[in-house]
Short mmCIF file of C-alpha atoms in Angstrom, two decimals:
data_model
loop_
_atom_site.label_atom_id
_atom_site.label_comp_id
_atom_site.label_asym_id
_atom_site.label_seq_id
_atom_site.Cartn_x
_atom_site.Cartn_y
_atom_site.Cartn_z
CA UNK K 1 -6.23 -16.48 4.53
CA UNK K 2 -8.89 -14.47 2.91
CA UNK K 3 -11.89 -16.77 4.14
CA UNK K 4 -12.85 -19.76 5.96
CA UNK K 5 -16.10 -21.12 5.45
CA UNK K 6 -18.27 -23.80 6.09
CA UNK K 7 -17.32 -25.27 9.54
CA UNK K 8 -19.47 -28.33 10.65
CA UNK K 9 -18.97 -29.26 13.88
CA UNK K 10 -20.97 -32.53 15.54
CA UNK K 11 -21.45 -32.91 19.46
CA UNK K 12 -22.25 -35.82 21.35
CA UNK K 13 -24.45 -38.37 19.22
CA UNK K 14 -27.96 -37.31 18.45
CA UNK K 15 -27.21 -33.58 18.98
CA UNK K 16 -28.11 -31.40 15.95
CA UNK K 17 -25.29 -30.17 13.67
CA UNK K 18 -23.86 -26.81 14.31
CA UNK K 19 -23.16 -24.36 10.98
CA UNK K 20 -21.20 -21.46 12.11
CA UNK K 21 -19.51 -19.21 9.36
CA UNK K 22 -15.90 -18.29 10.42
CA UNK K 23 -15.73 -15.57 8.19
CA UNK K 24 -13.14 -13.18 10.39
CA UNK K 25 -14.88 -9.86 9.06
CA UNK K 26 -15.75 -9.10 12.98
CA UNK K 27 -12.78 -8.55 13.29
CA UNK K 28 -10.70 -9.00 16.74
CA UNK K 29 -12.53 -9.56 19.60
CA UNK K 30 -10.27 -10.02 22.96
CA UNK K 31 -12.57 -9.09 25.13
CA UNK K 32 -13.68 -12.11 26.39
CA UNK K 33 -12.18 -15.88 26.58
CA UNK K 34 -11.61 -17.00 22.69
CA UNK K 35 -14.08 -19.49 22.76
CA UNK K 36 -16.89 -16.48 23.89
CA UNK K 37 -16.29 -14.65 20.72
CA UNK K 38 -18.93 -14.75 17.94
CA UNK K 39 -18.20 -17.09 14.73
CA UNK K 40 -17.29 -14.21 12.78
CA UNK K 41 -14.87 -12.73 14.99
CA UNK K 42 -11.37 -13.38 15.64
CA UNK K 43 -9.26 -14.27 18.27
CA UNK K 44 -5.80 -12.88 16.97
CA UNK K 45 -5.03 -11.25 13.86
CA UNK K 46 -2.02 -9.30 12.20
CA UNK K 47 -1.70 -7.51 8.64
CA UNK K 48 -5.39 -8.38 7.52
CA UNK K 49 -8.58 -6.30 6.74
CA UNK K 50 -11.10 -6.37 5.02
CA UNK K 51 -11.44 -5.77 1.24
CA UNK K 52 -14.37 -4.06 0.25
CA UNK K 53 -14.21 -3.07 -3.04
CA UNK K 54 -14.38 -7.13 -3.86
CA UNK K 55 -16.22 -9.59 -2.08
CA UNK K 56 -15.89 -9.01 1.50
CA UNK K 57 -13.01 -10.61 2.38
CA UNK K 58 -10.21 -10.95 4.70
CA UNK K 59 -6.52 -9.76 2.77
CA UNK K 60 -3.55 -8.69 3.98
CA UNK K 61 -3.15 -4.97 4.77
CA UNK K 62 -2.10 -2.24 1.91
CA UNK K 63 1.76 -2.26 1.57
CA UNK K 64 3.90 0.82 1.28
CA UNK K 65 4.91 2.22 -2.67
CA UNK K 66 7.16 4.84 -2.81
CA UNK K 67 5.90 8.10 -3.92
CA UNK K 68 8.90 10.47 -4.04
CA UNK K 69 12.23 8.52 -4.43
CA UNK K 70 14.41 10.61 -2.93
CA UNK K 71 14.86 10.00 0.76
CA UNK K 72 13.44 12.04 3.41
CA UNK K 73 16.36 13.81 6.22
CA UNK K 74 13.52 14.35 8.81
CA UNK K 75 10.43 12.83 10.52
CA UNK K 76 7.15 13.36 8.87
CA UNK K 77 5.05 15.61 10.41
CA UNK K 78 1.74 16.02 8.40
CA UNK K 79 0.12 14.83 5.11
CA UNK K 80 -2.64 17.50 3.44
CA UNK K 81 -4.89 18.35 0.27
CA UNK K 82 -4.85 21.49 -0.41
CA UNK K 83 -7.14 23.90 -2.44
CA UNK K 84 -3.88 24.86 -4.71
CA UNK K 85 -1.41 21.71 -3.96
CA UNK K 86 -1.14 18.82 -2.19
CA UNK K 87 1.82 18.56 0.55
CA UNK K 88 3.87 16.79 3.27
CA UNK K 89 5.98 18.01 5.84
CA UNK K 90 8.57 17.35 8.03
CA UNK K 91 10.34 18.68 11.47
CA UNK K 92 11.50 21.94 9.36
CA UNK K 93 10.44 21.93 5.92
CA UNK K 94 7.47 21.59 3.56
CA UNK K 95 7.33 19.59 0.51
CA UNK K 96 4.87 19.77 -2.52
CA UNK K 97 3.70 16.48 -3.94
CA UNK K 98 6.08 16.09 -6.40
CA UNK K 99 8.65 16.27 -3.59
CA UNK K 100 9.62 19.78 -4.44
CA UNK K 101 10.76 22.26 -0.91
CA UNK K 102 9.46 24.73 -0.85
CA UNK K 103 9.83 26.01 2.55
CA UNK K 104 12.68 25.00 4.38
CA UNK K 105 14.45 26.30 7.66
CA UNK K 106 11.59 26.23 10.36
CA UNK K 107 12.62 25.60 13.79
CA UNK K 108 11.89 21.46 14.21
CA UNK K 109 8.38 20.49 15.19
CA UNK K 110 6.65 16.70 15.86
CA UNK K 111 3.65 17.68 14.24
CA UNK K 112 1.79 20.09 11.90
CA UNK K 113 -1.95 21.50 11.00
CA UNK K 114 -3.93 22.60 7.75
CA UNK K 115 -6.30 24.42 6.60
CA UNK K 116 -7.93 25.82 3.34
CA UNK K 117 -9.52 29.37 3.51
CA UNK K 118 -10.50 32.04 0.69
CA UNK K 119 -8.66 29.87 -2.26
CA UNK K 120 -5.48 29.83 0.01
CA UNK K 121 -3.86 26.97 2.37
CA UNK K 122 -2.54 27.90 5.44
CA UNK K 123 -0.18 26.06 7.82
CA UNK K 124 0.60 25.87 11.37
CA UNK K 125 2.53 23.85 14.33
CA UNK K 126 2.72 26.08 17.29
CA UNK K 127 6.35 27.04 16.77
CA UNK K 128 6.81 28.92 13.76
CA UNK K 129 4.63 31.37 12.61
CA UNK K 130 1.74 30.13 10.65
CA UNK K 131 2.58 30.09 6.64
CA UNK K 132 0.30 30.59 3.71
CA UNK K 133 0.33 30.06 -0.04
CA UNK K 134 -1.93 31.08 -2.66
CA UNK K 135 -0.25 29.25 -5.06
CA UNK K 136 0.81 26.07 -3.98
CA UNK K 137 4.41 26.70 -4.71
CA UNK K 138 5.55 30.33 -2.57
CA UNK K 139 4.57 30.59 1.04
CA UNK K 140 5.01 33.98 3.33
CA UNK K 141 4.01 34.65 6.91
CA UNK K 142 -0.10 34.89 7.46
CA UNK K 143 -0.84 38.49 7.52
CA UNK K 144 -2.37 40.79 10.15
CA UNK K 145 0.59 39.09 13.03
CA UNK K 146 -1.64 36.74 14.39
CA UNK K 147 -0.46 34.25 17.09
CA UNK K 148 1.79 31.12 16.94
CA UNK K 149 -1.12 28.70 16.71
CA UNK K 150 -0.76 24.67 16.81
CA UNK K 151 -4.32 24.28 15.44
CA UNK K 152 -6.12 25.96 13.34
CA UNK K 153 -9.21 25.07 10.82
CA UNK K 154 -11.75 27.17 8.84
CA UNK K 155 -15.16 27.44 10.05
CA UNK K 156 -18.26 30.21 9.84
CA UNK K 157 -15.97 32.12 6.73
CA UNK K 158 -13.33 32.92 9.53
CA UNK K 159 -10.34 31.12 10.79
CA UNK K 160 -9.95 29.95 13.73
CA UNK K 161 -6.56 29.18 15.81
CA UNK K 162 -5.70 27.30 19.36
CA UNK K 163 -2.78 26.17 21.45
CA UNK K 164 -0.89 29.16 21.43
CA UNK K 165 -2.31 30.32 25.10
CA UNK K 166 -3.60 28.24 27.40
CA UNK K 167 -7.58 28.00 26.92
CA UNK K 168 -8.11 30.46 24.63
CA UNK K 169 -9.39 30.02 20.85
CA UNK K 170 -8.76 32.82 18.43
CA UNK K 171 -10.22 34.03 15.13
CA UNK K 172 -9.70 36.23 11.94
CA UNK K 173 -11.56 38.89 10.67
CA UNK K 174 -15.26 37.95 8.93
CA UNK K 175 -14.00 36.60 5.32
CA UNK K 176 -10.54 37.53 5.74
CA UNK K 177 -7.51 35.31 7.11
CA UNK K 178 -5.09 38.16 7.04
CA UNK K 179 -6.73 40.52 9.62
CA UNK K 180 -6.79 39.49 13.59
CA UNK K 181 -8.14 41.86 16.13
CA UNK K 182 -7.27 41.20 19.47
CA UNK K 183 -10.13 41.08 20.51
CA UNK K 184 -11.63 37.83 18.77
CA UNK K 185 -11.05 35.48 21.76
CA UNK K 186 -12.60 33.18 23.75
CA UNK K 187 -11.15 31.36 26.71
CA UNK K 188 -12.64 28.02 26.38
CA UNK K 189 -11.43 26.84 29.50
CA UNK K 190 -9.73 28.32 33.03
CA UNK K 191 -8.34 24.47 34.12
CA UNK K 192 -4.41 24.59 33.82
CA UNK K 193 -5.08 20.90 33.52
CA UNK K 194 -7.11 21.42 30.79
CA UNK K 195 -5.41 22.81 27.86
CA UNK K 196 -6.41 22.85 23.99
CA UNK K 197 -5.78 20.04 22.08
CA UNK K 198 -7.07 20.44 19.04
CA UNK K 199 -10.34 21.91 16.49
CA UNK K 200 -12.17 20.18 13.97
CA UNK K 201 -15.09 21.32 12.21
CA UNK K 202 -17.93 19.10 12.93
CA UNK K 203 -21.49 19.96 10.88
CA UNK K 204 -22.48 22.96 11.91
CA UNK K 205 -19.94 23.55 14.98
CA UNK K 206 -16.47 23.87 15.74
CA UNK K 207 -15.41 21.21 18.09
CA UNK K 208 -12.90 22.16 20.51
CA UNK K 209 -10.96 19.41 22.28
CA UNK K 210 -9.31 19.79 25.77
CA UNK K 211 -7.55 17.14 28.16
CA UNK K 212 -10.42 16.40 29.56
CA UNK K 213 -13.42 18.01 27.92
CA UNK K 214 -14.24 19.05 24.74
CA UNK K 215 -17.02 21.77 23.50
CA UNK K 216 -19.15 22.99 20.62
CA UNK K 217 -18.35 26.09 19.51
CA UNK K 218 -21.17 27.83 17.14
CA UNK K 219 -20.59 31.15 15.40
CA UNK K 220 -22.52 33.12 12.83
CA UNK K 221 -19.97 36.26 12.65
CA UNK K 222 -17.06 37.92 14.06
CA UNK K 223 -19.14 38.66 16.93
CA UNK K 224 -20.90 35.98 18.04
CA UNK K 225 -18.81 33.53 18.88
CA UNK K 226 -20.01 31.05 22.06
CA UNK K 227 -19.74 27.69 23.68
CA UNK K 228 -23.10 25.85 22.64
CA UNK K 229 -22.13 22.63 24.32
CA UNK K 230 -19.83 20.95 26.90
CA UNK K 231 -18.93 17.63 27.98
CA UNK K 232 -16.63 16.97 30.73
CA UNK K 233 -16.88 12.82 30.15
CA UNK K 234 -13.87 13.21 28.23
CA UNK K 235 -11.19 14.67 26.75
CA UNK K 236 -8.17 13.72 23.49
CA UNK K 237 -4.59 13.02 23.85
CA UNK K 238 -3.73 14.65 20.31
CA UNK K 239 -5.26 17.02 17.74
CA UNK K 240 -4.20 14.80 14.90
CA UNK K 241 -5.81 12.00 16.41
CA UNK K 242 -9.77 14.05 15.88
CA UNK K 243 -11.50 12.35 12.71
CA UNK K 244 -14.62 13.41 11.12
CA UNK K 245 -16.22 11.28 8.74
CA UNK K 246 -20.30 10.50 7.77
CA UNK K 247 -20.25 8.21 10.73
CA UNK K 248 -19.47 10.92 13.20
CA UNK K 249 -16.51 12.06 14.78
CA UNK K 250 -13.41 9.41 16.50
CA UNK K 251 -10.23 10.73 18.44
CA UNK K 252 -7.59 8.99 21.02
CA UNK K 253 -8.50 9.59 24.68
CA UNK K 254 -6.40 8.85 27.61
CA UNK K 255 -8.73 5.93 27.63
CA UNK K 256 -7.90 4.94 24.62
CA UNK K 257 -10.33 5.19 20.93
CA UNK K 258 -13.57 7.09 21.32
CA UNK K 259 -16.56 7.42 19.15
CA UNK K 260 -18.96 10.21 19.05
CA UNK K 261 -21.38 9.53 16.26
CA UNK K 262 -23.44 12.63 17.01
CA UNK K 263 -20.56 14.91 18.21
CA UNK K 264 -22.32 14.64 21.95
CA UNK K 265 -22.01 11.10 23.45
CA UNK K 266 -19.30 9.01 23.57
CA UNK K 267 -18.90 5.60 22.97
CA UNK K 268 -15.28 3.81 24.19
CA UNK K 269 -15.19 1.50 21.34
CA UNK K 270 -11.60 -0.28 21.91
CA UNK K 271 -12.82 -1.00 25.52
CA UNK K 272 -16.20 -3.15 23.79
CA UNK K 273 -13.64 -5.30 21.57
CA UNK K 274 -10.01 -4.80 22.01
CA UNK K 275 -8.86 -3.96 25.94
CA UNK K 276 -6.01 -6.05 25.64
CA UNK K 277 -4.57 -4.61 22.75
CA UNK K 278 -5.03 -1.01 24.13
CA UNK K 279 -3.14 -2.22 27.13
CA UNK K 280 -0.53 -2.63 25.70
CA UNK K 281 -0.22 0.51 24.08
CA UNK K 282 2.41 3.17 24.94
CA UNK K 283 0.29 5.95 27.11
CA UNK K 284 3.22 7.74 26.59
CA UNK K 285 2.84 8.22 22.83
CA UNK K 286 -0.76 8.83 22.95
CA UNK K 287 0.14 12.65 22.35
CA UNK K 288 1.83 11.67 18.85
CA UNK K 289 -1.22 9.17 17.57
CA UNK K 290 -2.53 10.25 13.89
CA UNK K 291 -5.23 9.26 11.95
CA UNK K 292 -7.48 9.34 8.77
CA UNK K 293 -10.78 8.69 7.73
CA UNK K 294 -10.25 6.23 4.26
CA UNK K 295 -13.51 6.87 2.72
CA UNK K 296 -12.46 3.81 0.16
CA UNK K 297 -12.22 1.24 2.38
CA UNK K 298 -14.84 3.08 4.55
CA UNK K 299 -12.40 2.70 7.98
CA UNK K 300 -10.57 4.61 10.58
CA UNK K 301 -7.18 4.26 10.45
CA UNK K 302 -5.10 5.16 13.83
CA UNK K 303 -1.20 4.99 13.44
CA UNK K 304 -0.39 3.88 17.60
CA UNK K 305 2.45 3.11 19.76
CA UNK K 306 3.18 -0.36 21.46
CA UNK K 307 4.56 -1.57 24.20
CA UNK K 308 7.62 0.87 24.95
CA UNK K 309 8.24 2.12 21.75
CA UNK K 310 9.03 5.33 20.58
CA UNK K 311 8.39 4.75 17.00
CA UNK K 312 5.18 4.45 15.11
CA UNK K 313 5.11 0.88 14.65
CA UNK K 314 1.27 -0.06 15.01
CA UNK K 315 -2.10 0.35 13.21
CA UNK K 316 -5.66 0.27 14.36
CA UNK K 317 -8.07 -0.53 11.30
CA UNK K 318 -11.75 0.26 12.62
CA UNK K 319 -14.87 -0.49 10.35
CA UNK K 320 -17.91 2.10 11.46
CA UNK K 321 -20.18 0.31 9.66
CA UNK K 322 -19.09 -3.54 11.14
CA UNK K 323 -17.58 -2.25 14.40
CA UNK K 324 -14.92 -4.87 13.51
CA UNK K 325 -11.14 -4.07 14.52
CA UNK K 326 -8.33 -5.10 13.02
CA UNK K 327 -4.55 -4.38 13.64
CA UNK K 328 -1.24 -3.71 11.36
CA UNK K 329 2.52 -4.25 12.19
CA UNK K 330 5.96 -4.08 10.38
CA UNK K 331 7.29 -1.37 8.46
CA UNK K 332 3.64 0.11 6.83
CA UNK K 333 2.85 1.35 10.22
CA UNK K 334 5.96 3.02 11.19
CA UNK K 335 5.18 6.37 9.98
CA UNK K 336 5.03 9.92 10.90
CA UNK K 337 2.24 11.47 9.48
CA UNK K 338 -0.79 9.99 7.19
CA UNK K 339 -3.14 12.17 5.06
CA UNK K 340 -6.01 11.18 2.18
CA UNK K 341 -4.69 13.17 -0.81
CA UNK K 342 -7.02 13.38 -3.98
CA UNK K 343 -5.00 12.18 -6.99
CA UNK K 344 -6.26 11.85 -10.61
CA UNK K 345 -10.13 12.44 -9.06
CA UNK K 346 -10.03 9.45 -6.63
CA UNK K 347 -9.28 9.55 -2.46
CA UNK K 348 -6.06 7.77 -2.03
CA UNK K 349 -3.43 7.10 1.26
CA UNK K 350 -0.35 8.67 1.66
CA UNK K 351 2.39 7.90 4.52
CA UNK K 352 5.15 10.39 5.47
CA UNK K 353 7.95 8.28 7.29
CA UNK K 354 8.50 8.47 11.22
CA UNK K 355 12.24 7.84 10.34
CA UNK K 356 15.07 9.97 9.36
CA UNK K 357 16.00 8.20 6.61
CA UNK K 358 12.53 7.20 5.11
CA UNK K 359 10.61 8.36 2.06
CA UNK K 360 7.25 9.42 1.34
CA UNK K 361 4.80 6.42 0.07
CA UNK K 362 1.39 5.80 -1.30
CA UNK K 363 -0.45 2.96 0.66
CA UNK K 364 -0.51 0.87 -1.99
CA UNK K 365 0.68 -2.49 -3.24
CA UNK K 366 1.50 -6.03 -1.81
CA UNK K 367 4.91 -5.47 -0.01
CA UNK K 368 6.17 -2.68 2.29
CA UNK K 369 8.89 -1.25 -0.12
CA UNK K 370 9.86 -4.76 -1.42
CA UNK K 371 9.67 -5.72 2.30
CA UNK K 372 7.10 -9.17 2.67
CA UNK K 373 4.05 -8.21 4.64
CA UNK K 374 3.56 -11.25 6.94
CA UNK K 375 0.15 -11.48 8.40
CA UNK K 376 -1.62 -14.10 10.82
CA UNK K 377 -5.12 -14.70 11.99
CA UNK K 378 -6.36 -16.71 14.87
CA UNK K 379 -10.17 -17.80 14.45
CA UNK K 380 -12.92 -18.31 17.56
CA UNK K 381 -12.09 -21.92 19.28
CA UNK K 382 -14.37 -24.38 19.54
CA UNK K 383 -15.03 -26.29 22.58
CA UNK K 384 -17.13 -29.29 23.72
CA UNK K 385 -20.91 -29.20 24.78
CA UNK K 386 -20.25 -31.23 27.92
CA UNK K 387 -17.44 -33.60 29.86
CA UNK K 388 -17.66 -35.81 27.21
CA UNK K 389 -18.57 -34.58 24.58
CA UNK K 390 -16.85 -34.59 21.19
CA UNK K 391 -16.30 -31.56 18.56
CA UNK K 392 -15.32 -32.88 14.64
CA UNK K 393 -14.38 -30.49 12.51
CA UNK K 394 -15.96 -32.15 9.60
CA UNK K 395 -15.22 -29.63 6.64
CA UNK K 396 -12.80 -26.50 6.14
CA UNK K 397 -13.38 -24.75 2.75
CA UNK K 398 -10.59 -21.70 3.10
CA UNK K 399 -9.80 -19.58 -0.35
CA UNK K 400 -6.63 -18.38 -0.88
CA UNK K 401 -5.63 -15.43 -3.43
CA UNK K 402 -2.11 -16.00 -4.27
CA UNK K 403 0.44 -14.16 -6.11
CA UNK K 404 3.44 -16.59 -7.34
CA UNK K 405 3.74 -19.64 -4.85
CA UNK K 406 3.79 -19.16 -0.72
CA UNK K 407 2.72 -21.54 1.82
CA UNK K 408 0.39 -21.26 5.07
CA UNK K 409 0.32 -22.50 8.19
CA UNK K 410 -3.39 -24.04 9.32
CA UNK K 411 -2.63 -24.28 13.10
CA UNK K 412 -4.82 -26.55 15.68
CA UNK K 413 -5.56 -26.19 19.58
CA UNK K 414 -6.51 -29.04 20.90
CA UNK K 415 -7.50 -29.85 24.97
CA UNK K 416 -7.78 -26.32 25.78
CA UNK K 417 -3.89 -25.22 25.20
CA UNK K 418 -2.74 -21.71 25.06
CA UNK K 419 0.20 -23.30 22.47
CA UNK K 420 -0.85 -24.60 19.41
CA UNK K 421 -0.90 -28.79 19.66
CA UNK K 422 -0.81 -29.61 15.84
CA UNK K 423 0.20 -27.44 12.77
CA UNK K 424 0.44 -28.24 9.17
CA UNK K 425 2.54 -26.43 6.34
CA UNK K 426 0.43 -26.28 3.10
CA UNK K 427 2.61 -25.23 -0.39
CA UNK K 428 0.52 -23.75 -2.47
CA UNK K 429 1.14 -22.90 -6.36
CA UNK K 430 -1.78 -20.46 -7.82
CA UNK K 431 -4.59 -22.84 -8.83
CA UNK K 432 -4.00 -25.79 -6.75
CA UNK K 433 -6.44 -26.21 -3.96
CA UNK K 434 -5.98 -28.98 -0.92
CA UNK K 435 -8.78 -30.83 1.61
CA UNK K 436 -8.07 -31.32 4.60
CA UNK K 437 -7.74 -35.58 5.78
CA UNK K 438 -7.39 -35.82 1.95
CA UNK K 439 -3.13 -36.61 1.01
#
């Protein structure tokens, strides 16, 4: 249901008329008791966001197209644009766009990093020796022995690398990646408890993330290299979770989404709107969340855990600019890895699969690999003004973009029930329309 519109609703006699716009494009709001949300805001909702590049409106989610038809053997483990390819990975190998191997044989890993330095990309995962490729087809070993990092990113024309000793950030040579003195270190932090998880370059720092602080790190040359800034507020669950994007920088906490918009304070954005949902996330997971910045659609996109599961089978869609939240299920969101890959001069999504037996997809199209995409949403209940009061719904104008026929369900609470009280099954065919009272 792309939009609802144009709800009257009349009180007792002699009370003005009340106009609210159900629009949906604040997105989930459970928070509060439904009928405490705002007009625009949503209940419940599954499979829809919003689509900006036409009118504002509530569709269902992006499906999943495949990219590379042959089937992956592993997990996905990273999506990246590189300066001389783009790639995907998995628990042991490394794949070119096209779907071409060209490394294979790495001891298995749950998770990889990227960067781009001096015309070359370089990979890491804090298991194998980091790999680089000036080519985008042959990769060796990174030169000058450095260590087995887990992150690494380019920042200050050096690189820099973490997670391969407790604390301590590493760095190359000024303006070359192949040349590491022992000597360019920096133990970030003493805490046992507070271990590296992950580096992004943030304006004109490198942001460090720990357990439970994170730090700026500024550097003008091999030399001087020091902690600018620290916050011990909080800390992030998992280096791929870190997003930067012109709104600031967003990563997964142990208490859930957070929201720096100058790289300093923190806002706990899932607590404002969706506390429920996060509770029922799988803490246990939050080490394996992933996420990108789709500068299209202008959102955050989180790939999460629920409930119990093991598998990557949920999606957080947050709008910056709105601060709406919305939420994906089914098969779209059950993937291991997510990158923005520039194609043909224009940002688009690519998924690697969290199975075994999955494939790598663009986030594109209506259905999740021929797989129906079914979708939901709840809007904000309306209640009386009084004991006696009355509420009409006088007029419900929804629009409906259709593909081929399908049919909706327009569901009705009525007295306060948690259970719907009245539902009606509408069959549509494209260009037929319906009123509501009307047969």
């Amino acid at each position: 249901m792309p939009y609802v519109g144009n709800v009257v609703n009349t009180a007792r006699p002699g009370a003005a008329y009340q106009v609210p716009v159900v629009t949906g494009l604040g997105g989930i709001n459970n928070s509060v008791s439904d009928e405490l949300i705002n007009d625009q805001e949503l209940s419940d909702a599954s499979n829809y966001v919003v689509d900006l590049l036409e009118a504002g409106v509530l569709v269902k989610r992006e499906g999943l197209t495949k990219q590379v038809m042959t089937a992956l053997t592993e997990a996905g483990t990273s999506v990246y644009d590189g300066m001389q390819n783009d790639y995907y990975t998995t628990s042991t190998k490394i794949f070119s766009f096209d779907g071409t191997e060209r490394v294979s044989g790495l001891t298995s890993v749950s998770e990889a990093y990227w960067t781009s330095y001096n015309g070359k990309d370089i990979y890491a995962d804090g298991t194998n020796a980091p790999r680089v490729t000036s080519n985008g087809t042959s990769f060796s070993s990174l030169g000058g022995t450095p260590p087995t990092f887990r992150y690494i990113d380019a920042y200050a024309n050096m690189v820099f690398g973490a997670g391969h000793s407790a604390g301590i950030l590493r760095w190359s040579a000024f303006g070359n990646e192949a040349s590491w003195s022992a000597t360019n270190a920096l133990t970030v932090t003493n805490n046992a408890d507070d271990d590296v998880m992950g580096i992004k370059k943030f304006q004109n720092v490198l942001v460090t993330f720990c357990e439970k602080s994170f730090y700026h790190i500024q550097a003008s040359n091999e030399i001087d290299v020091a902690i600018s800034y620290a916050n011990y507020e909080e800390g992030c669950t998992s280096g791929r979770s870190i997003i930067g994007c012109p709104y600031g920088l967003f990563w997964w906490s142990k208490n859930g989404p957070v929201w720096s918009p100058d790289g300093v304070s923190v806002q706990y954005i899932g607590k404002a709107k969706i506390p429920k949902t996060i509770d029922d996330l799988n803490r246990d997971q939050y080490d394996l969340i992933h996420g990108i910045w789709n500068p299209v659609q202008e959102r955050v996109e989180w790939s999460v855990f629920n409930g119990t599961s093991t598998t990557v089978n949920r999606k957080l869609y947050f709008y910056p600019a709105s601060q709406a939240f919305f939420i994906g299920t089914g098969i779209g969101v059950e993937m291991g890895a997510s990158g923005v890959l520039i194609r043909s001069g224009s940002p688009r999504v690519f998924v690697s699969s969290a199975s075994t037996s999955g494939y790598f997809y663009e986030q594109t199209g209506n259905t999740d690999d021929g797989t129906t995409i079914s979708a939901f949403l709840e809007s904000k209940r309306q209640s009386p003004a009084g004991p006696t009061g009355l509420v009409f719904g006088k007029r419900l104008v929804p629009m409906f973009i259709l593909e081929g026929s399908t049919a909706v369900t327009y569901g009705v609470y009525l007295d306060n029930s948690n259970t719907i009280s009245k539902s009606y099954t509408l069959s549509l065919n494209a260009t037929e329309g319906f009123i509501l009272g009307t047969s």
